[in-house]
Structure formats: C-alpha cells, structure tokens
mmCIF file of C-alpha atoms and ligand atoms in Angstrom:
data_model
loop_
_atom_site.group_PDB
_atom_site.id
_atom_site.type_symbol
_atom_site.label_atom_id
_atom_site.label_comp_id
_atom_site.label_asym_id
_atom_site.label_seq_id
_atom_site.Cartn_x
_atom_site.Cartn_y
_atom_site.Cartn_z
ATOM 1 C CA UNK A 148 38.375 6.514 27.505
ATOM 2 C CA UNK A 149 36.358 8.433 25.239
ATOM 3 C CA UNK A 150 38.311 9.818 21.625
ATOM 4 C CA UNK A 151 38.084 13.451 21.040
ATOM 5 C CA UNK A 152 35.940 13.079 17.938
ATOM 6 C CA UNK A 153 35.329 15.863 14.894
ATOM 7 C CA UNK A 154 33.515 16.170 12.179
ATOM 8 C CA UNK A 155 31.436 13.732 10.070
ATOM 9 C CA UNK A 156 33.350 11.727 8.115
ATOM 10 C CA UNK A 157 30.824 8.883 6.733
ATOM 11 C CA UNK A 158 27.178 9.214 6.838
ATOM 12 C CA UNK A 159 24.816 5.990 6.257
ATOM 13 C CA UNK A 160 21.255 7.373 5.379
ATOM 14 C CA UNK A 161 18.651 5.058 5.204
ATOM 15 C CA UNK A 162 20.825 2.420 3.499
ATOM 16 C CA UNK A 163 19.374 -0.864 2.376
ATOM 17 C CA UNK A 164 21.752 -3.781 0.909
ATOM 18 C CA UNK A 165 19.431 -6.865 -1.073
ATOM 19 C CA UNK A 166 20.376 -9.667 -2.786
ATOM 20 C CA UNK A 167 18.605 -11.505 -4.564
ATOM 21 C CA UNK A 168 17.965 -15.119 -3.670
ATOM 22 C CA UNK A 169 15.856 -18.656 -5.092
ATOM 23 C CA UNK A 170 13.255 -18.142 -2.560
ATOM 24 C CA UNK A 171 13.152 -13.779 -3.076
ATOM 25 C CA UNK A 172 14.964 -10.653 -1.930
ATOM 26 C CA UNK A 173 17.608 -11.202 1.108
ATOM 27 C CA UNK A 174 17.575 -8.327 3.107
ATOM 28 C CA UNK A 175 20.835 -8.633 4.933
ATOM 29 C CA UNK A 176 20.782 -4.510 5.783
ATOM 30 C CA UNK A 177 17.235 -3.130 6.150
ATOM 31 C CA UNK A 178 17.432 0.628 6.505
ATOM 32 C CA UNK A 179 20.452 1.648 8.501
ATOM 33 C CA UNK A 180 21.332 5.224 9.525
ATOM 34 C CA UNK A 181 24.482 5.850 11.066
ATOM 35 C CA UNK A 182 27.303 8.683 11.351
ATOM 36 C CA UNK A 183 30.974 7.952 12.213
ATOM 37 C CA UNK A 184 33.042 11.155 12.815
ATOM 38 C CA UNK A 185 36.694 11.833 12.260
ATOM 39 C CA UNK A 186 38.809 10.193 14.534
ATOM 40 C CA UNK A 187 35.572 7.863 16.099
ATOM 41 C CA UNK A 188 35.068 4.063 16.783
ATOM 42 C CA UNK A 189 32.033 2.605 16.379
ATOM 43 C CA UNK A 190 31.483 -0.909 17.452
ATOM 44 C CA UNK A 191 28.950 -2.984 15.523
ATOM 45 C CA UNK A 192 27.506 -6.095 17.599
ATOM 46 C CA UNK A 193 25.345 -8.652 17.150
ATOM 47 C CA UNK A 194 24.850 -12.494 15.815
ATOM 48 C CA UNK A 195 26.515 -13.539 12.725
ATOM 49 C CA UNK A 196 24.600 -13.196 9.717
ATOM 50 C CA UNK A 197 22.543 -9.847 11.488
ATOM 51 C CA UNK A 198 24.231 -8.104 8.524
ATOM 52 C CA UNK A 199 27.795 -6.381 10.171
ATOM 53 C CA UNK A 200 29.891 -7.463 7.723
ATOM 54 C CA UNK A 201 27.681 -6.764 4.590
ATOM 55 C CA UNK A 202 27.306 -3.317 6.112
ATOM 56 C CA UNK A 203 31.148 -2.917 6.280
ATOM 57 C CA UNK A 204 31.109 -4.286 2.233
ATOM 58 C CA UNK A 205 28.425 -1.679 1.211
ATOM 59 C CA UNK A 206 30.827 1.060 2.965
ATOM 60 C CA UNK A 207 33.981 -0.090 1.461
ATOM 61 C CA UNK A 208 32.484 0.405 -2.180
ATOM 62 C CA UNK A 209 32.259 -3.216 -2.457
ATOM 63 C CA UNK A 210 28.390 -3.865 -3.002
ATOM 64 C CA UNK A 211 26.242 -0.976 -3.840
ATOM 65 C CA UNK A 212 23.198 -0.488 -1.842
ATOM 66 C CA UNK A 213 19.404 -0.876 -3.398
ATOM 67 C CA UNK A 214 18.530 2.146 -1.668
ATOM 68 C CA UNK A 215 19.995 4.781 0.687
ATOM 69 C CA UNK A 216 22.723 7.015 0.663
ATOM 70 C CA UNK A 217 26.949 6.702 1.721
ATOM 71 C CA UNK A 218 28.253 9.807 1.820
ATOM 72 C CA UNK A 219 31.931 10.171 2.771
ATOM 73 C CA UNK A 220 32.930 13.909 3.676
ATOM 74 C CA UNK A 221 29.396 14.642 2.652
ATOM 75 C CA UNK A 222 29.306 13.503 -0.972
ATOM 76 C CA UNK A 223 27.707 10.204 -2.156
ATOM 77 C CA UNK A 224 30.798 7.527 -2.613
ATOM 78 C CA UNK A 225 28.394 6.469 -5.839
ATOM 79 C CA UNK A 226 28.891 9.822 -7.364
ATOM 80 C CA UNK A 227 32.751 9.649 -7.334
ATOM 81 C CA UNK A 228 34.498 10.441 -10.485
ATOM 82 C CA UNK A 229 37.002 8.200 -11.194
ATOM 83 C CA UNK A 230 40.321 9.718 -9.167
ATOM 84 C CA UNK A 231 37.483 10.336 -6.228
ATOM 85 C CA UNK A 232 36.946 6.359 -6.070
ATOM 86 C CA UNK A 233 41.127 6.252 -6.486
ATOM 87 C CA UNK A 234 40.700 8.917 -2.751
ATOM 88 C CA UNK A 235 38.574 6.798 -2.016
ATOM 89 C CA UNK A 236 39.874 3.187 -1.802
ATOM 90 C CA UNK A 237 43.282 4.581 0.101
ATOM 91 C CA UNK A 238 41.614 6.723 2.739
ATOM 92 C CA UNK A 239 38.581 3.842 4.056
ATOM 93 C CA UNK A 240 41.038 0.227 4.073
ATOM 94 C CA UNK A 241 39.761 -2.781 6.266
ATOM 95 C CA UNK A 242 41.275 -5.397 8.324
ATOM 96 C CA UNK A 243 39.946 -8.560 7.938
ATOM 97 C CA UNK A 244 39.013 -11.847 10.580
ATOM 98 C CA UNK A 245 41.182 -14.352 9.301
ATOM 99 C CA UNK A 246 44.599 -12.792 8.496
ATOM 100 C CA UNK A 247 46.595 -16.052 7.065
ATOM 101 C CA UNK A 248 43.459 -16.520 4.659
ATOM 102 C CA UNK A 249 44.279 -12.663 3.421
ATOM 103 C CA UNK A 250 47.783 -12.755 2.950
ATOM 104 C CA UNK A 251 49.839 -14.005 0.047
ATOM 105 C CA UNK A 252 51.336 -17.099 0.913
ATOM 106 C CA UNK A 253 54.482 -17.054 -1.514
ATOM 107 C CA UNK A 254 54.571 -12.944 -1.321
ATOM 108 C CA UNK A 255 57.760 -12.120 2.280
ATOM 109 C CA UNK A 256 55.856 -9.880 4.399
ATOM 110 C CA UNK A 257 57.577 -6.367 2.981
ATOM 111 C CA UNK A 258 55.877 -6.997 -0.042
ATOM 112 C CA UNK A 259 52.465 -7.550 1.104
ATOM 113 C CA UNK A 260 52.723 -4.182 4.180
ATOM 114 C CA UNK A 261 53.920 -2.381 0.311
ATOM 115 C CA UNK A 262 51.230 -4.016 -1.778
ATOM 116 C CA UNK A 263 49.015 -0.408 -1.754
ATOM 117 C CA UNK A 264 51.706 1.772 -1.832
ATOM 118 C CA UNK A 265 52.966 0.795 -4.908
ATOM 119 C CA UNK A 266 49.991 0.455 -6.050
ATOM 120 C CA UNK A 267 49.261 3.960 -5.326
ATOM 121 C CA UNK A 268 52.649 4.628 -6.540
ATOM 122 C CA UNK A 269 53.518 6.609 -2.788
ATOM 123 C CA UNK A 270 57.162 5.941 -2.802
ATOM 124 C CA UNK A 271 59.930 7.456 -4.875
ATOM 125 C CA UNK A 272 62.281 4.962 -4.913
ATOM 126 C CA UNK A 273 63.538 1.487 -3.669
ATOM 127 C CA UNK A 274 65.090 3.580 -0.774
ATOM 128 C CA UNK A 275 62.168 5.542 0.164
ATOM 129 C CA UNK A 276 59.696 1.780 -0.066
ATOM 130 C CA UNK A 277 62.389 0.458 2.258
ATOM 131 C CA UNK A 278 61.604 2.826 4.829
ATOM 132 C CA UNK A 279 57.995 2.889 4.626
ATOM 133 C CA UNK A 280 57.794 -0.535 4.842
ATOM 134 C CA UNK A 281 60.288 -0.579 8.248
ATOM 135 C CA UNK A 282 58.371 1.941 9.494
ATOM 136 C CA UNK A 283 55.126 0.731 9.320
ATOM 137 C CA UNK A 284 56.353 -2.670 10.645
ATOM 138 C CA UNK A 285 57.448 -0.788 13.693
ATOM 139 C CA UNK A 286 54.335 0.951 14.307
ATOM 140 C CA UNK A 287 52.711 -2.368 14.641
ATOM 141 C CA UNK A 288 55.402 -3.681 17.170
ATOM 142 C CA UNK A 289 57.568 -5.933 13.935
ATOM 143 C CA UNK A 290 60.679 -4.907 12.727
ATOM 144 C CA UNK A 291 63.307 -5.508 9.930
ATOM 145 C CA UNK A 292 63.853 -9.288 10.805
ATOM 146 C CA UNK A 293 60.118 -9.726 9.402
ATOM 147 C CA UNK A 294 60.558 -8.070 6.125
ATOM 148 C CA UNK A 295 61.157 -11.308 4.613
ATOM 149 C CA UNK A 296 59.179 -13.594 6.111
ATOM 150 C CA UNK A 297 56.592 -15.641 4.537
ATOM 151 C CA UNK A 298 53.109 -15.541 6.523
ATOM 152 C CA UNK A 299 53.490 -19.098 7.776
ATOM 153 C CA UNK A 300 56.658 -18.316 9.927
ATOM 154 C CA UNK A 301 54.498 -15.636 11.765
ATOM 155 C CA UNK A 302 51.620 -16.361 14.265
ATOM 156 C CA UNK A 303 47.913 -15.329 14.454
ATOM 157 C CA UNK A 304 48.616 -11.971 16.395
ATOM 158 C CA UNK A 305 51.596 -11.555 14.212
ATOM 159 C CA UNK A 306 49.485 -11.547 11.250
ATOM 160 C CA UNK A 307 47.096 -9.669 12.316
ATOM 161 C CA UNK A 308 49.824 -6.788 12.992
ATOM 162 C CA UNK A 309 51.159 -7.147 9.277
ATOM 163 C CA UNK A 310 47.247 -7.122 8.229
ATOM 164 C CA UNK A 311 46.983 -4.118 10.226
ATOM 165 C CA UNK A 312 50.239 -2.459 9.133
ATOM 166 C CA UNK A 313 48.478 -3.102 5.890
ATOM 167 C CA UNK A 314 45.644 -0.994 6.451
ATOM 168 C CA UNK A 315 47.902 1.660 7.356
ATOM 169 C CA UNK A 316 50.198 1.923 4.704
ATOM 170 C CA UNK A 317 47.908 4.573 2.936
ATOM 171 C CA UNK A 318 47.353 6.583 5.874
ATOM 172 C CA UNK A 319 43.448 5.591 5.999
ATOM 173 C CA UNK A 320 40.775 8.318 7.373
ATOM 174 C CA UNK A 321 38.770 4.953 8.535
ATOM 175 C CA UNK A 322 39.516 1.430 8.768
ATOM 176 C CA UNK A 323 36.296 -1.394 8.380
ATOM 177 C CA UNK A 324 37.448 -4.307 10.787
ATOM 178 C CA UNK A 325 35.643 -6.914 10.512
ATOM 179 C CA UNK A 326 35.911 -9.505 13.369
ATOM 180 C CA UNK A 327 39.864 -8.599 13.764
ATOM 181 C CA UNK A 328 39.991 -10.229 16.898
ATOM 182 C CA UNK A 329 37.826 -13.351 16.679
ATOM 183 C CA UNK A 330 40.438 -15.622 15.704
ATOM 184 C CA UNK A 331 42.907 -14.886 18.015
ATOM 185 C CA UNK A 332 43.767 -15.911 21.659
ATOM 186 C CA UNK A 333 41.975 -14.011 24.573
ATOM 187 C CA UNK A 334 45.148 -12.887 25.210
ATOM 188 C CA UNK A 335 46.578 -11.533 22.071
ATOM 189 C CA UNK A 336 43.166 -10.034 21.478
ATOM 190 C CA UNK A 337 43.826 -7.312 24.073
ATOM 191 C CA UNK A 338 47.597 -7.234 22.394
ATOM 192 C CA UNK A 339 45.679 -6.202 19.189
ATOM 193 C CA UNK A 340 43.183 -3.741 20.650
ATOM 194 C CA UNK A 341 45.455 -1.926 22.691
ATOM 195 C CA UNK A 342 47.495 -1.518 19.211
ATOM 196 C CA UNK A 343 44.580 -0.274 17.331
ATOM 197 C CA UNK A 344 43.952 2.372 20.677
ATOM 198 C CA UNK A 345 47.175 3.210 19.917
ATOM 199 C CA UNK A 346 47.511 3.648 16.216
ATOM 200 C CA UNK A 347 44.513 6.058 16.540
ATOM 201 C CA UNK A 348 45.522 8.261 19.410
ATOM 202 C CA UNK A 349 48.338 8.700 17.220
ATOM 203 C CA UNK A 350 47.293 9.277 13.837
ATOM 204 C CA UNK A 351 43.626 10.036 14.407
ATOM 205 C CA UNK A 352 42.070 7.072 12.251
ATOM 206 C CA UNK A 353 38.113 6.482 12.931
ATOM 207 C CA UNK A 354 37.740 3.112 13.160
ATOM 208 C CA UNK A 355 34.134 0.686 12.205
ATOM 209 C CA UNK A 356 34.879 -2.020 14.482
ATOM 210 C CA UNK A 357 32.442 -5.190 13.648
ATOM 211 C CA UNK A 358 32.467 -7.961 15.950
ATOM 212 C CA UNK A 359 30.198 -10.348 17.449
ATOM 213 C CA UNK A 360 31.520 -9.935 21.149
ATOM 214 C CA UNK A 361 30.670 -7.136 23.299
ATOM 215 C CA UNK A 362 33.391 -7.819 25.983
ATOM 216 C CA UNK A 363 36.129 -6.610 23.974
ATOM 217 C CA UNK A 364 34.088 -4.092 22.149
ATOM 218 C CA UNK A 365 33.537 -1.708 25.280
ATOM 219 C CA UNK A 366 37.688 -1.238 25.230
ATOM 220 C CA UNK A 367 37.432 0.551 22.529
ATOM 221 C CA UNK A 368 34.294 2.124 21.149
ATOM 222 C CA UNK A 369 33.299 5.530 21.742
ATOM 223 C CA UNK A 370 29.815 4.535 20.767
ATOM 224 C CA UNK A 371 28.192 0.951 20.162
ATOM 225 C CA UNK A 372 25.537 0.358 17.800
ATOM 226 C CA UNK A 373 23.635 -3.545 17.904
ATOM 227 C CA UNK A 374 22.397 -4.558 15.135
ATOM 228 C CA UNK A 375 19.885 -7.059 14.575
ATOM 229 C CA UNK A 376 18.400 -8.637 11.399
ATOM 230 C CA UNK A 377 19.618 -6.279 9.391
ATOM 231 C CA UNK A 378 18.724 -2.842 11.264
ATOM 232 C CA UNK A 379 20.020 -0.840 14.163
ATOM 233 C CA UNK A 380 17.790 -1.455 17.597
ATOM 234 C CA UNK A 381 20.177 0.685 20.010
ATOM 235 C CA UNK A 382 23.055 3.062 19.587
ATOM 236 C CA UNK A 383 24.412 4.809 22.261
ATOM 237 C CA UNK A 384 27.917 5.861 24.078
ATOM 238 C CA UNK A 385 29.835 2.751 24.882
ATOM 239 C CA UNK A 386 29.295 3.411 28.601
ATOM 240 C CA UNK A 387 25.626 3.569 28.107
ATOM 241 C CA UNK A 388 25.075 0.784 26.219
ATOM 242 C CA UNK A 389 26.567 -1.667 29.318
ATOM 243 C CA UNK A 390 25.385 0.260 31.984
ATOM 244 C CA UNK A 391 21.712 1.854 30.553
ATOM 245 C CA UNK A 392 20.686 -0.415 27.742
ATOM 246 C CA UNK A 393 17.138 -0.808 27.058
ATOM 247 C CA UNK A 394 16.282 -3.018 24.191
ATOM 248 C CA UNK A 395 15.526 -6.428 25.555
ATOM 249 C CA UNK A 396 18.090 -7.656 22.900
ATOM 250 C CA UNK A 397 20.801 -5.595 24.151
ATOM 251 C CA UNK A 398 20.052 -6.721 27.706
ATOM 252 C CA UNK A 399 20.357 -10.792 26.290
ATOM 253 C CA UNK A 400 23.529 -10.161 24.253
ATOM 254 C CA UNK A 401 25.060 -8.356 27.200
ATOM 255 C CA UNK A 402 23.817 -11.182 29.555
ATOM 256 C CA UNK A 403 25.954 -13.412 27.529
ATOM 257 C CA UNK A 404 29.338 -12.156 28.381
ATOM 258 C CA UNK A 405 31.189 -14.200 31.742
ATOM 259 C CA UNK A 406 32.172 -12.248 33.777
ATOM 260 C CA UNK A 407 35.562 -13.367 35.672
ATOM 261 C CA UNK A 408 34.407 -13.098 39.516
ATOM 262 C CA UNK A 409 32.704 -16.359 40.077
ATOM 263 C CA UNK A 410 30.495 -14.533 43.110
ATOM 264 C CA UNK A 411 29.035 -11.682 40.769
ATOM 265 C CA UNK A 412 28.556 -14.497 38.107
ATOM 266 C CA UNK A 413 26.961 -16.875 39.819
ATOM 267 C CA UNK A 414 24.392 -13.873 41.022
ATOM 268 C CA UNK A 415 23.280 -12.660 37.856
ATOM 269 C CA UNK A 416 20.686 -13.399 35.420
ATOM 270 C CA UNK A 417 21.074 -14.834 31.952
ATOM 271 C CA UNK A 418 18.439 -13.696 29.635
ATOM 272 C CA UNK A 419 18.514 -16.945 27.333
ATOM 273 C CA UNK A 420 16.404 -16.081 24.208
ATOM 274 C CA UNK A 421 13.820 -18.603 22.953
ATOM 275 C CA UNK A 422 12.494 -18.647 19.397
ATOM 276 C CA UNK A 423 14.110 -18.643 15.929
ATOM 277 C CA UNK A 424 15.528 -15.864 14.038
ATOM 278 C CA UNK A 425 13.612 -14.950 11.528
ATOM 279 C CA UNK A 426 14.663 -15.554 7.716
ATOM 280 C CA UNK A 427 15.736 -12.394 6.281
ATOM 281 C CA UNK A 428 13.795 -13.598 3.095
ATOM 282 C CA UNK A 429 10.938 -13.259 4.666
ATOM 283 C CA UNK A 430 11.041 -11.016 7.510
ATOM 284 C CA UNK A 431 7.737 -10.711 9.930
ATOM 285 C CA UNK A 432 5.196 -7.928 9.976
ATOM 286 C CA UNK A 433 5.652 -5.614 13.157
ATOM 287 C CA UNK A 434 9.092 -5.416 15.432
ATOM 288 C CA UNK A 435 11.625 -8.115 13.571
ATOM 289 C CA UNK A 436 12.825 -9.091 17.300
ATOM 290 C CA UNK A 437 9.076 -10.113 18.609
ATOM 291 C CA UNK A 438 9.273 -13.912 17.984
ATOM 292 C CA UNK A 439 12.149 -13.549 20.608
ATOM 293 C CA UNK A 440 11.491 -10.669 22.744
ATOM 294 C CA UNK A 441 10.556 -11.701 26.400
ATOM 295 C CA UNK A 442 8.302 -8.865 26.634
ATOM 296 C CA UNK A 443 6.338 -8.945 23.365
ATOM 297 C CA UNK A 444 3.126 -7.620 22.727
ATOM 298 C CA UNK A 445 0.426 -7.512 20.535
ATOM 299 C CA UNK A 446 1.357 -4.122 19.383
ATOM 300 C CA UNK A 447 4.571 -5.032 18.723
ATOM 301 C CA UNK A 448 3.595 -8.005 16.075
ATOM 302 C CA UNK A 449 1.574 -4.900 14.629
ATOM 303 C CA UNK A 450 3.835 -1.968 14.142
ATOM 304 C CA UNK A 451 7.772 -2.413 13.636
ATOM 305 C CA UNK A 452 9.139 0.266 15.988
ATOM 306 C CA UNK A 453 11.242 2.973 14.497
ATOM 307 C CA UNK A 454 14.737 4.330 15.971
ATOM 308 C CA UNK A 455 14.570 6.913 17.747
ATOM 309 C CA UNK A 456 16.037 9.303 20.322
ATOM 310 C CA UNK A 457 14.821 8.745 24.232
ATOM 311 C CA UNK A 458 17.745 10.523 25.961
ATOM 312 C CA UNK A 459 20.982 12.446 24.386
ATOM 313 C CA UNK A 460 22.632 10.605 22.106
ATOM 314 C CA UNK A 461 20.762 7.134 23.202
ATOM 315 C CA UNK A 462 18.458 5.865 20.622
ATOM 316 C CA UNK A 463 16.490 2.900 20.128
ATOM 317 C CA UNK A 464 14.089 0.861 18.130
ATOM 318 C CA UNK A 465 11.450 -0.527 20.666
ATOM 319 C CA UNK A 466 7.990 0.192 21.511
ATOM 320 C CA UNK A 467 8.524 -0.127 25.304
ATOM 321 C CA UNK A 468 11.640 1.531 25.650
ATOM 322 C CA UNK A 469 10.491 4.290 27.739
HETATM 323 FE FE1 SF4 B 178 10.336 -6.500 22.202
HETATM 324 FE FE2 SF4 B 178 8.233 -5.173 21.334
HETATM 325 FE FE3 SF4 B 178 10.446 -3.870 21.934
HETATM 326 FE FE4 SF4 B 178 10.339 -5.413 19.762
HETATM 327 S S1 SF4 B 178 9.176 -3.576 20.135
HETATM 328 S S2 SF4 B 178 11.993 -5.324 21.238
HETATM 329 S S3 SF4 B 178 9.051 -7.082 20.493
HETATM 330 S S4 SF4 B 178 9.146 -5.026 23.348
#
C-alpha cells in the first residue's frame, strides 16, 4: 500500500559520480535525477555494478560527486557548515548487506544499537542510554536478554534487526539500505521488510531501498526506479513499474523473477538478454542498453535517449517507448 508521502526531502540533480581508473574515467553514476519525499521509499533495481550502491555512497556524504547537485531539504549537502554535516550524518543513516561484516565482533550488542548516540552525545545519563538502548531493541522485535550479546550468538535476521535498530537510534529522516535483504533467508527477508513497513508507518522515515531483486522490492516501494549502467531508464509508481513497464530492460529484469504457480510459470515468456554489458570506462555512443536491447535500432546506436515523462509520474529513457 502506497505511504502518504510529503515534501521533498533529497533531491539528486543531474548527479555524476567518476573515478578514476588505469584504463580512464569510471563512470559508475552517469547523470541521475531523482527526488525522494518525506516519509517515501524508493526502490533502486538493477545488476550489480549498474551503480546502486555508489549512488547510495554519493548520498550519504561519502564520495562527492564530479558534477551535479544533492540537496537535502533544499540546500546542497556540499555547502554544509560544519554542525549542518553533524544534522546531517544523524538524520540520513544506512543499513548495510552483510550485517556480521558491520558489527563489532568483541563490542555486546547494547553497545553497538548506542554507538551514535553517544556519539552524538543524545543521552543524559547511564539511566537514560539504558532505556534507549531497550527501547530501540524492542522496536526491532529484541529485547533485554540481547543487550549483551556478542554478534556471533545472534543469527542473520537477528543482525540485521540490531543493524537496523542501529540506523534508528538517531531518529533518521532517511535510511540508504543497501541490499538489506540479500543475505538472508527467503523467509526472514519478508520478517525484515515487514519490520522496515513498520518502523516507517510509525515514525515516518523515507527509506532508499537498493537491491538487485524486484520481487521483494514491490512490498515496499512507493515508487521504483531501474537503473542501468549508471543512469535511470524507468521510474514510475511501484504498481506501474510491474504491471505497465516499458523499457525493454525493465520487461527482462521483471521476466526474471519465478513466480510460485507452476501453470502461470510455465506460460510465460523469459526475455533472456544477449550481449555484454558495456564497460563503464568506455561507454558506447547512442542508448547505453542497445548492444542488449531486443528491439534496437539504428537510431538508437545514434542518439542516447533522454528520461522523460510519457504518462503521470511514469518516465523513461527509450526512444520507442511510446
Ligand atoms: Fe532499446 Fe533503443 Fe530503447 Fe535503448 S532506446 S532501450 S536500444 S529501443
């Protein structure tokens, strides 16, 4: 179900993310526009290495972009003084793939969920820590019996809560997760999605959420942007992008997922995608997706297609699309 969603909270305009490499400039993100409002999610697919989790970087302040703008609450995050970047770093926090490799092995699990608070000096006293910490470990479905845990007694889902109670220990605006499902069970990923539904119906969080699976992505996204090779080729409402995508690598992502009745399975087509990706060294002349794209033309190896808007709110980067 779709979020009540407010105001913009972070604007991407135009941003580009390079590094550079032996053989020239890496573009992992190529130009990428994007708005996430107050209380949003946004889900970010496509292949590894397409640029999703250098986009989530550039956002959290991490890597700053060659070109471009991030603007959080309509001011450029580069522009900051230094108690803005301070605002900053507590109210945009990210949750991360792999929690074991992100938590402190020899640090109990209280002291990790408290790690940002006292950084950010929140709490009063040893009393008032106490609390926080218990109450956060509720929220994510733990409780007092973990507050002195290390991470190995816990499992992957557990984790993954304490990662998340984490993120929320400095009541966040928005929260960057990158892949937080992909290294869980199929079964303790919906655990951990339906927690994340949860946290934000109740404290109004937007969330970025970066993953390389559409299937679980639909659950939660209010709108879902693909990404390929570094740029944007279709954004639209969640619902739209499943039921009225148009760019041909939408379609083959989406024609990727199983689907559990064998009838409906066994029916459909599977758009299986020939051709190599392209290095983002060196990226071709025309539409970056052509060397792929079933329906390529000669236009197409011409002229990269911009983004743009073909019906409310659906917009998309190829020359056919209409
Ligand atoms: Fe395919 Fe051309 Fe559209 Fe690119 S612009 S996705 S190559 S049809």
């Amino acid at each position: 179900m779709k979020n009540e969603t407010g105001a913009p909270l972070l604007e991407l305009k135009d941003v580009k993310t390079y590094f550079k490499v032996s053989g020239g400039i890496l573009k992992a993100v190529n130009g990428v526009s994007l708005t996430i409002r107050e209380g949003e999610t946004i889900g970010l697919v496509g292949e590894s290495g397409c640029g999703k989790s250098t986009l989530g970087k550039t956002i959290l302040r991490l890597i700053r972009p060659a070109g471009g703008q991030v603007l959080f609450d309509g001011r450029d995050i580069w522009s900051f003084s230094r108690a803005e970047r301070k605002a900053y770093t507590r109210q945009v926090q990210m949750i991360f793939q792999d929690p074991y490799a992100c938590l402190d092995p020899l640090s109990v699990i209280g002291d990790t969920v408290a790690e940002g608070m006292d950084i950010h000096r929140l709490n009063a006293d040893k009393a008032e820590r106490g609390k926080a910490i218990l109450r956060l470990l509720n929220d994510v479905g733990l409780n007092e019996s973990h507050v002195n845990r290390f991470p190995h007694e816990f499992s992957g889902g557990q984790r993954q809560r304490v990662g998340i109670a984490r993120a929320l220990s400095l009541t966040p605006r928005l929260i960057v997760c990158d892949e937080p499902i992909s290294a869980l069970d199929v079964s303790i990923q919906a655990q951990v999605v339906n927690l994340l539904k949860r946290l934000q119906r109740d404290m109004g969080m937007a969330y970025l959420f970066i993953t390389h699976d559409l299937s679980m992505v639909r659950q939660i996204s209010d709108r879902i942007a693909v990404m390929y090779l570094g740029s944007i080729v279709e954004i639209a409402d969640s619902e739209d992008i499943y039921l009225s995508n148009r760019h041909p690598y939408t379609k083959a992502l989406l024609s990727a997922i199983p689907i559990a009745d064998p009838t409906v399975e066994r029916k459909r087509e599977r758009i299986v995608l020939s051709g190599d990706v392209p290095s983002p060294v060196n990226l071709p002349a025309g539409c970056a997706f052509a060397g792929r794209c079933p329906n390529a033309c000669d236009r197409c190896r011409r002229e990269a297609p911009s983004l743009r808007e073909i019906a409310p709110g659906h917009l998309i980067a190829c020359h056919l699309a209409e």
